[in-house]
């Protein structure tokens, strides 16, 4: 089964292409080595033959043909043909001295080089020879046996052939090994994906701890699966919370409608209808908040984000909510540092800071709310602090969930979606959301990436606030 998948995989086909290219390159290199080696050996042999011939020609020039004949006789005494071939012939090609009985046929012209075959006992021997016509018409031939060269070339050829075959085999084995390893990793991912599709959302792609590209891919996919599992869990929780939170207002609506249908007093009936309308407005507001959160989650930051002055946005929020804080015996104090650029969506940032300030006013008790904007190590940061009871440490990770409300705040109006919207906006902007103690009270901080950094690979940022 695995072998079949291996042979059908694109990795194996790519491996075959690589093997073909690699093998072709190796064989071309081996061919060049063969040609260069044999050419070098042949050239060196020719130089040795030429040097030997030059010595003989010098002897002829000094001692004449008889002196040359004596030297040739001494050279061939007791030597086999393989050790060297020397022939001195008269103008009619009759042999005067040497270790051949006759002048080799086929040697035409006054001088030159040739590969000739001459008899040697019961067989023949191949020679590489050079010949020359001397001034008196005599002919001189000097040669070397090609048998040694042929044996050397044969050894080289055999080594290259075996080397090429071994290279091809090793390349094929390596290709199959790499392919099987790759297919094995992919099959592990496919198996994990099939398990996850069977509603086993807790399963994850196995990692080997090698930190190679497969582990990096697995880590990214596992992070994506973590997010998907979280979203699926949130959808289930939202459904449960919507059903739970709607039960009470819908029950009240039903009761008021029944009262209104049975009420004879017109003014009392109108009052019940007005209460019903306000209750419906609360429900509609809750659904509007849910829809807004859902739309924010699918927003593309590359399209929506621009350069925004965070200091200015937070200042506008503080000014807007100061009157509401004053009704509760406090003020919204703002502390800025001038222009603080951040890459984001102005409307969403305004809504997120507004929700933080509104929560601080409604749940922070009497007292001032402090809104602070600063550049923290090139990271634009906005914080909202109150002096209320705060949020217990064990509750802080839950209050960012939709519809979640701590017990003491259930008597206050609200839907439990304010901090959920803040969390979604922070995630979209890749901002870090931190909750801390204000001693007393709660301090929530949003720390954004530097304005020049990439957030979801946005389009080139352009100023959104030129005026107003």
Coordinates of C-alpha atoms in Angstrom, one line a residue:
X1 CA 0.0 0.0 0.0
X2 CA 2.8 2.4 1.0
X3 CA 4.9 1.3 -2.0
X4 CA 1.9 2.0 -4.3
X5 CA 1.5 5.5 -2.9
X6 CA 5.2 6.1 -3.1
X7 CA 5.3 5.2 -6.8
X8 CA 2.3 7.4 -7.5
X9 CA 3.4 10.4 -5.5
X10 CA 4.6 13.6 -7.0
X11 CA 7.7 13.5 -4.8
X12 CA 8.7 10.2 -6.4
X13 CA 8.2 11.7 -9.9
X14 CA 10.3 14.7 -8.8
X15 CA 12.9 12.3 -7.4
X16 CA 13.0 10.5 -10.8
X17 CA 13.6 13.8 -12.6
X18 CA 16.4 14.6 -10.1
X19 CA 17.9 11.1 -10.5
X20 CA 17.8 11.5 -14.3
X21 CA 19.5 14.9 -14.2
X22 CA 22.0 13.8 -11.6
X23 CA 22.8 10.5 -13.4
X24 CA 23.2 12.3 -16.7
X25 CA 25.5 14.8 -15.1
X26 CA 27.6 12.0 -13.5
X27 CA 27.8 10.0 -16.7
X28 CA 28.9 13.1 -18.6
X29 CA 31.5 13.7 -16.0
X30 CA 32.7 10.1 -16.1
X31 CA 32.8 10.3 -19.9
X32 CA 35.0 13.3 -19.7
X33 CA 37.2 11.6 -17.1
X34 CA 37.6 8.6 -19.4
X35 CA 38.4 10.8 -22.4
X36 CA 40.8 13.0 -20.5
X37 CA 42.6 10.0 -18.9
X38 CA 43.1 8.1 -22.1
X39 CA 44.2 11.2 -24.0
X40 CA 46.7 12.0 -21.3
X41 CA 48.2 8.4 -21.3
X42 CA 48.3 8.3 -25.1
X43 CA 49.9 11.8 -25.3
X44 CA 52.5 10.8 -22.7
X45 CA 53.3 7.6 -24.7
X46 CA 53.7 9.6 -27.9
X47 CA 56.1 12.0 -26.2
X48 CA 58.2 9.1 -25.0
X49 CA 58.3 7.6 -28.5
X50 CA 59.2 10.9 -30.0
X51 CA 62.0 11.4 -27.5
X52 CA 63.3 7.9 -28.2
X53 CA 63.2 8.6 -32.0
X54 CA 65.1 11.8 -31.5
X55 CA 67.9 10.0 -29.8
X56 CA 68.2 7.6 -32.6
X57 CA 68.1 10.3 -35.3
X58 CA 71.0 12.1 -33.4
X59 CA 73.0 8.9 -33.5
X60 CA 72.4 8.6 -37.3
X61 CA 73.6 12.2 -37.8
X62 CA 76.8 11.4 -35.8
X63 CA 77.6 7.8 -36.7
X64 CA 75.7 7.3 -39.9
X65 CA 73.5 4.4 -40.8
X66 CA 75.9 1.7 -39.5
X67 CA 76.2 3.4 -36.1
X68 CA 72.4 3.6 -36.0
X69 CA 72.1 -0.1 -36.9
X70 CA 74.5 -1.0 -34.0
X71 CA 72.4 1.1 -31.6
X72 CA 69.1 -0.5 -32.7
X73 CA 70.7 -3.9 -32.4
X74 CA 71.8 -3.2 -28.9
X75 CA 68.3 -1.8 -28.0
X76 CA 66.4 -4.9 -29.1
X77 CA 68.8 -7.4 -27.7
X78 CA 66.9 -9.6 -25.3
X79 CA 63.7 -7.4 -25.3
X80 CA 60.2 -8.4 -26.1
X81 CA 58.1 -6.5 -28.5
X82 CA 56.0 -5.2 -25.7
X83 CA 59.1 -3.4 -24.3
X84 CA 59.6 -1.5 -27.5
X85 CA 59.8 -1.9 -31.3
X86 CA 62.7 -0.6 -33.3
X87 CA 63.2 -1.1 -37.1
X88 CA 65.9 0.2 -39.4
X89 CA 65.2 -0.6 -43.1
X90 CA 66.9 0.3 -46.3
X91 CA 65.2 2.3 -49.0
X92 CA 63.6 -0.8 -50.4
X93 CA 62.2 -1.5 -46.9
X94 CA 64.4 -4.4 -46.3
X95 CA 65.1 -4.8 -42.5
X96 CA 68.7 -3.9 -41.6
X97 CA 68.3 -4.1 -37.8
X98 CA 65.4 -4.3 -35.3
X99 CA 63.0 -6.8 -33.7
X100 CA 60.6 -7.1 -36.6
X101 CA 61.2 -9.4 -39.6
X102 CA 59.7 -7.0 -42.1
X103 CA 58.6 -3.4 -42.5
X104 CA 55.0 -3.1 -41.3
X105 CA 52.6 -2.7 -44.3
X106 CA 50.4 0.3 -44.6
X107 CA 52.9 2.9 -43.6
X108 CA 52.8 5.4 -46.4
X109 CA 54.6 8.7 -46.8
X110 CA 58.0 9.8 -45.7
X111 CA 57.0 10.1 -42.0
X112 CA 54.1 10.0 -39.7
X113 CA 52.3 8.2 -36.8
X114 CA 50.2 5.0 -37.1
X115 CA 48.6 2.2 -35.0
X116 CA 49.8 -1.0 -36.7
X117 CA 49.3 -4.7 -36.0
X118 CA 52.4 -6.9 -36.4
X119 CA 52.9 -10.7 -35.9
X120 CA 54.2 -11.9 -32.6
X121 CA 54.7 -15.6 -32.4
X122 CA 51.3 -17.3 -32.8
X123 CA 49.5 -14.0 -32.5
X124 CA 49.6 -10.3 -33.3
X125 CA 50.5 -7.3 -31.3
X126 CA 49.2 -3.7 -31.7
X127 CA 51.7 -1.0 -31.9
X128 CA 51.7 2.8 -31.6
X129 CA 54.6 3.8 -33.8
X130 CA 56.2 6.8 -35.5
X131 CA 58.3 6.4 -38.7
X132 CA 60.7 8.7 -40.6
X133 CA 62.7 8.6 -43.8
X134 CA 66.4 9.4 -43.2
X135 CA 68.5 11.5 -45.7
X136 CA 70.0 8.5 -47.3
X137 CA 66.6 6.9 -48.0
X138 CA 66.7 4.5 -45.0
X139 CA 63.6 4.2 -42.9
X140 CA 63.4 4.3 -39.1
X141 CA 60.5 3.1 -37.0
X142 CA 60.1 3.4 -33.3
X143 CA 57.0 2.1 -31.4
X144 CA 55.4 0.9 -28.2
X145 CA 53.0 -1.8 -27.6
X146 CA 49.4 -0.7 -27.1
X147 CA 48.6 -3.7 -24.9
X148 CA 49.5 -1.9 -21.7
X149 CA 47.6 1.2 -22.8
X150 CA 44.6 -1.0 -23.7
X151 CA 44.8 -2.7 -20.3
X152 CA 44.9 0.6 -18.5
X153 CA 42.0 2.0 -20.6
X154 CA 40.1 -1.2 -19.8
X155 CA 40.6 -0.8 -16.1
X156 CA 39.5 2.9 -16.3
X157 CA 36.5 1.9 -18.4
X158 CA 35.4 -0.8 -16.0
X159 CA 35.8 1.4 -13.0
X160 CA 33.8 4.1 -14.6
X161 CA 31.0 1.7 -15.6
X162 CA 30.8 0.2 -12.1
X163 CA 31.0 3.7 -10.6
X164 CA 28.2 4.9 -12.9
X165 CA 26.0 1.9 -12.1
X166 CA 26.7 2.3 -8.3
X167 CA 25.8 6.0 -8.6
X168 CA 22.6 5.2 -10.4
X169 CA 21.7 2.6 -7.8
X170 CA 22.5 4.8 -4.8
X171 CA 20.6 7.7 -6.4
X172 CA 17.6 5.5 -6.9
X173 CA 17.7 4.2 -3.4
X174 CA 18.1 7.7 -2.0
X175 CA 15.2 8.9 -4.1
X176 CA 13.0 6.0 -2.9
X177 CA 14.0 6.6 0.7
X178 CA 13.3 10.4 0.6
X179 CA 10.0 9.7 -1.2
X180 CA 8.9 7.1 1.3
X181 CA 9.9 9.5 4.2
X182 CA 8.0 12.3 2.6
X183 CA 5.0 10.2 1.8
X184 CA 5.1 8.8 5.4
X185 CA 5.0 12.4 6.8
X186 CA 2.2 13.3 4.5
X187 CA 0.3 10.2 5.3
X188 CA 0.6 11.0 9.0
X189 CA -0.9 14.4 8.4
X190 CA -3.6 12.8 6.2
X191 CA -4.4 10.3 9.0
X192 CA -4.6 13.1 11.5
X193 CA -6.9 15.1 9.2
X194 CA -9.2 12.1 8.7
X195 CA -9.4 11.7 12.5
X196 CA -10.2 15.4 12.9
X197 CA -12.9 15.2 10.2
X198 CA -14.5 12.4 12.4
X199 CA -15.3 15.2 14.9
X200 CA -12.2 14.4 17.0
X201 CA -11.2 18.0 17.1
X202 CA -8.7 17.4 20.0
X203 CA -6.4 15.4 17.7
X204 CA -3.3 17.0 16.3
X205 CA -0.7 16.4 13.7
X206 CA 2.2 14.4 15.2
X207 CA 5.6 16.2 15.4
X208 CA 9.0 14.6 15.5
X209 CA 10.8 17.4 17.2
X210 CA 13.3 17.8 14.4
X211 CA 12.2 21.4 13.7
X212 CA 12.5 20.8 10.0
X213 CA 10.0 22.2 7.5
X214 CA 7.6 19.4 8.1
X215 CA 7.6 20.1 11.8
X216 CA 7.1 23.8 11.1
X217 CA 4.2 23.0 8.8
X218 CA 2.7 20.7 11.5
X219 CA 3.1 23.4 14.1
X220 CA 1.3 25.9 12.0
X221 CA -1.5 23.5 11.1
X222 CA -1.8 22.5 14.8
X223 CA -2.0 26.2 15.7
X224 CA -4.8 26.6 13.1
X225 CA -6.6 23.6 14.5
X226 CA -6.3 25.0 18.0
X227 CA -8.0 28.2 16.7
X228 CA -10.7 26.2 14.9
X229 CA -11.4 24.1 18.0
X230 CA -11.6 27.3 20.0
X231 CA -14.0 28.8 17.5
X232 CA -16.2 25.7 17.4
X233 CA -16.3 25.7 21.2
X234 CA -17.2 29.3 21.2
X235 CA -19.9 28.7 18.7
X236 CA -21.4 26.1 20.9
X237 CA -21.0 28.3 23.9
X238 CA -22.6 31.2 22.1
X239 CA -25.6 29.0 21.1
X240 CA -26.0 27.9 24.7
X241 CA -25.5 31.4 26.1
X242 CA -27.9 32.9 23.5
X243 CA -30.6 30.4 24.5
X244 CA -29.9 31.0 28.2
X245 CA -29.8 34.8 28.0
X246 CA -32.9 35.0 25.7
X247 CA -35.0 32.8 27.9
X248 CA -35.4 35.5 30.7
X249 CA -36.2 38.5 28.4
X250 CA -38.5 36.4 26.2
X251 CA -40.3 35.1 29.3
X252 CA -40.8 38.7 30.5
X253 CA -41.9 39.8 27.0
X254 CA -44.5 37.0 26.9
X255 CA -45.7 37.9 30.4
X256 CA -46.1 41.6 29.5
X257 CA -47.9 40.8 26.3
X258 CA -50.3 38.6 28.2
X259 CA -50.8 41.3 30.7
X260 CA -51.3 43.9 28.0
X261 CA -53.9 41.7 26.3
X262 CA -55.9 41.4 29.5
X263 CA -55.4 45.0 30.7
X264 CA -58.5 47.1 30.5
X265 CA -56.7 50.3 31.5
X266 CA -55.4 52.0 28.3
X267 CA -52.5 53.8 30.0
X268 CA -51.4 50.7 31.8
X269 CA -51.5 48.8 28.5
X270 CA -49.4 51.4 26.8
X271 CA -46.8 51.2 29.6
X272 CA -46.6 47.5 29.2
X273 CA -46.1 47.8 25.5
X274 CA -43.4 50.4 26.1
X275 CA -41.6 48.1 28.5
X276 CA -41.9 45.3 25.9
X277 CA -40.4 47.6 23.2
X278 CA -37.4 48.4 25.5
X279 CA -36.9 44.8 26.2
X280 CA -36.9 44.0 22.5
X281 CA -34.4 46.8 21.9
X282 CA -32.1 45.1 24.4
X283 CA -32.4 41.8 22.5
X284 CA -31.9 43.5 19.2
X285 CA -28.8 45.3 20.6
X286 CA -27.4 41.9 21.7
X287 CA -27.9 40.4 18.2
X288 CA -26.4 43.5 16.6
X289 CA -23.3 43.1 18.9
X290 CA -23.0 39.4 17.9
X291 CA -23.2 40.3 14.2
X292 CA -20.6 43.0 14.6
X293 CA -18.2 40.6 16.4
X294 CA -18.8 38.1 13.6
X295 CA -18.1 40.6 10.9
X296 CA -14.9 41.8 12.7
X297 CA -13.6 38.2 12.8
X298 CA -13.8 37.9 9.0
X299 CA -12.4 41.4 8.3
X300 CA -9.4 41.5 6.0
X301 CA -6.8 43.8 7.7
X302 CA -5.0 44.2 4.3
X303 CA -8.1 46.1 3.1
X304 CA -9.4 47.8 6.3
X305 CA -6.2 49.0 8.0
X306 CA -4.8 52.5 7.7
X307 CA -2.5 54.7 9.8
X308 CA -4.5 56.0 12.8
X309 CA -3.6 58.4 15.6
X310 CA -4.3 56.3 18.7
X311 CA -3.8 59.3 20.9
X312 CA -6.5 61.2 19.1
X313 CA -9.0 58.3 19.1
X314 CA -8.6 57.7 22.8
X315 CA -8.9 61.4 23.6
X316 CA -12.3 61.5 21.7
X317 CA -13.5 58.5 23.6
X318 CA -12.5 60.1 26.9
X319 CA -14.3 63.3 26.0
X320 CA -17.4 61.4 24.9
X321 CA -17.8 59.4 28.1
X322 CA -16.8 62.1 30.6
X323 CA -20.4 63.2 31.1
X324 CA -21.5 59.6 31.8
X325 CA -18.8 59.3 34.4
X326 CA -19.7 62.6 35.9
X327 CA -23.2 61.3 36.6
X328 CA -21.6 58.5 38.7
X329 CA -19.5 60.9 40.6
X330 CA -16.2 60.8 38.7
X331 CA -14.5 61.9 35.5
X332 CA -12.7 60.3 32.5
X333 CA -9.2 61.6 32.7
X334 CA -7.0 61.4 29.6
X335 CA -3.2 61.4 29.4
X336 CA -1.6 61.4 26.0
X337 CA 1.9 62.0 24.5
X338 CA 1.0 63.6 21.3
X339 CA 0.6 61.8 18.0
X340 CA 0.9 58.0 18.4
X341 CA 0.4 56.3 15.0
X342 CA -0.9 52.7 14.8
X343 CA -1.9 50.6 11.9
X344 CA -5.6 49.7 12.2
X345 CA -9.2 50.5 11.7
X346 CA -10.3 53.8 13.3
X347 CA -13.9 52.7 13.9
X348 CA -13.0 49.4 15.5
X349 CA -10.3 51.1 17.7
X350 CA -12.9 53.7 18.8
X351 CA -15.4 50.9 19.6
X352 CA -12.9 48.9 21.6
X353 CA -11.7 51.8 23.7
X354 CA -15.3 52.9 24.2
X355 CA -16.3 49.5 25.5
X356 CA -13.4 49.5 27.9
X357 CA -14.3 53.0 29.2
X358 CA -18.0 52.1 29.4
X359 CA -17.2 48.9 31.4
X360 CA -15.0 50.9 33.7
X361 CA -17.8 53.5 34.4
X362 CA -20.5 50.9 34.9
X363 CA -18.6 48.3 36.8
X364 CA -15.8 50.2 38.4
X365 CA -17.9 52.1 40.9
X366 CA -17.7 55.8 41.7
X367 CA -14.4 57.4 41.0
X368 CA -12.3 58.5 38.0
X369 CA -11.4 56.4 35.0
X370 CA -7.9 56.9 33.7
X371 CA -7.3 56.6 29.9
X372 CA -3.6 56.6 29.0
X373 CA -1.8 56.5 25.6
X374 CA 1.9 56.2 25.2
X375 CA 4.6 54.7 23.0
X376 CA 6.1 51.7 24.9
X377 CA 9.4 50.8 23.2
X378 CA 7.9 51.8 19.8
X379 CA 4.7 49.8 20.6
X380 CA 1.6 52.0 20.7
X381 CA -0.2 51.3 23.9
X382 CA -3.6 52.4 25.4
X383 CA -4.8 51.5 28.9
X384 CA -8.0 52.1 30.8
X385 CA -7.9 51.9 34.6
X386 CA -10.6 52.3 37.2
X387 CA -10.8 52.1 41.0
X388 CA -13.5 49.5 41.4
X389 CA -13.6 45.9 42.7
X390 CA -11.7 44.7 39.7
X391 CA -11.9 41.2 38.2
X392 CA -10.6 38.1 40.1
X393 CA -7.6 36.5 38.6
X394 CA -9.3 33.2 37.9
X395 CA -12.1 35.0 36.0
X396 CA -10.0 37.1 33.7
X397 CA -9.5 34.6 31.0
X398 CA -13.3 33.9 31.0
X399 CA -14.6 37.5 30.8
X400 CA -13.3 37.7 27.2
X401 CA -15.7 35.0 26.1
X402 CA -19.1 36.0 24.6
X403 CA -22.0 36.4 27.1
X404 CA -19.7 35.6 30.1
X405 CA -20.5 37.7 33.1
X406 CA -19.2 37.4 36.7
X407 CA -21.8 37.0 39.3
X408 CA -21.7 40.4 40.9
X409 CA -22.3 42.1 37.5
X410 CA -25.4 40.1 36.5
X411 CA -27.6 42.6 38.2
X412 CA -26.2 45.4 36.0
X413 CA -27.6 45.9 32.5
X414 CA -25.5 44.4 29.7
X415 CA -25.1 41.4 27.5
X416 CA -21.6 40.2 28.3
X417 CA -20.3 41.1 24.8
X418 CA -18.3 44.3 25.5
X419 CA -15.0 42.6 26.4
X420 CA -15.6 40.0 23.7
X421 CA -15.6 42.7 21.1
X422 CA -12.4 44.2 22.6
X423 CA -10.7 40.8 22.4
X424 CA -11.7 40.3 18.8
X425 CA -10.5 43.8 17.8
X426 CA -7.2 43.2 19.7
X427 CA -6.8 39.8 17.9
X428 CA -7.5 41.5 14.5
X429 CA -4.8 44.1 15.2
X430 CA -2.4 41.6 16.6
X431 CA -2.5 43.6 19.8
X432 CA -1.6 42.1 23.2
X433 CA -4.5 42.4 25.7
X434 CA -3.4 42.4 29.3
X435 CA -5.4 42.7 32.5
X436 CA -3.8 43.8 35.7
X437 CA -4.5 45.2 39.2
X438 CA -4.8 49.0 39.5
X439 CA -4.5 48.8 43.3
X440 CA -7.5 49.0 43.7
X441 CA -9.4 48.4 40.6
X442 CA -8.7 47.0 37.1
X443 CA -6.3 48.1 34.4
X444 CA -6.8 46.8 30.9
X445 CA -4.0 47.5 28.4
X446 CA -3.8 47.1 24.6
X447 CA -0.3 46.9 23.2
X448 CA -0.1 47.2 19.4
X449 CA 2.7 46.3 17.0
X450 CA 4.8 49.2 15.7
X451 CA 3.1 51.1 13.0
X452 CA 5.7 50.2 10.5
X453 CA 5.3 46.4 11.0
X454 CA 3.2 44.1 8.9
X455 CA -0.2 43.1 10.3
X456 CA -1.7 40.3 8.2
X457 CA 0.3 41.6 5.3
X458 CA -1.8 44.7 4.9
X459 CA -1.9 47.0 1.9
X460 CA 0.4 50.0 2.0
X461 CA -0.8 52.1 4.9
X462 CA -2.0 55.6 4.2
X463 CA -3.1 58.3 6.7
X464 CA -6.7 58.1 7.6
X465 CA -6.9 61.3 9.7
X466 CA -5.9 64.4 7.8
X467 CA -8.3 66.6 9.7
X468 CA -11.2 66.1 12.1

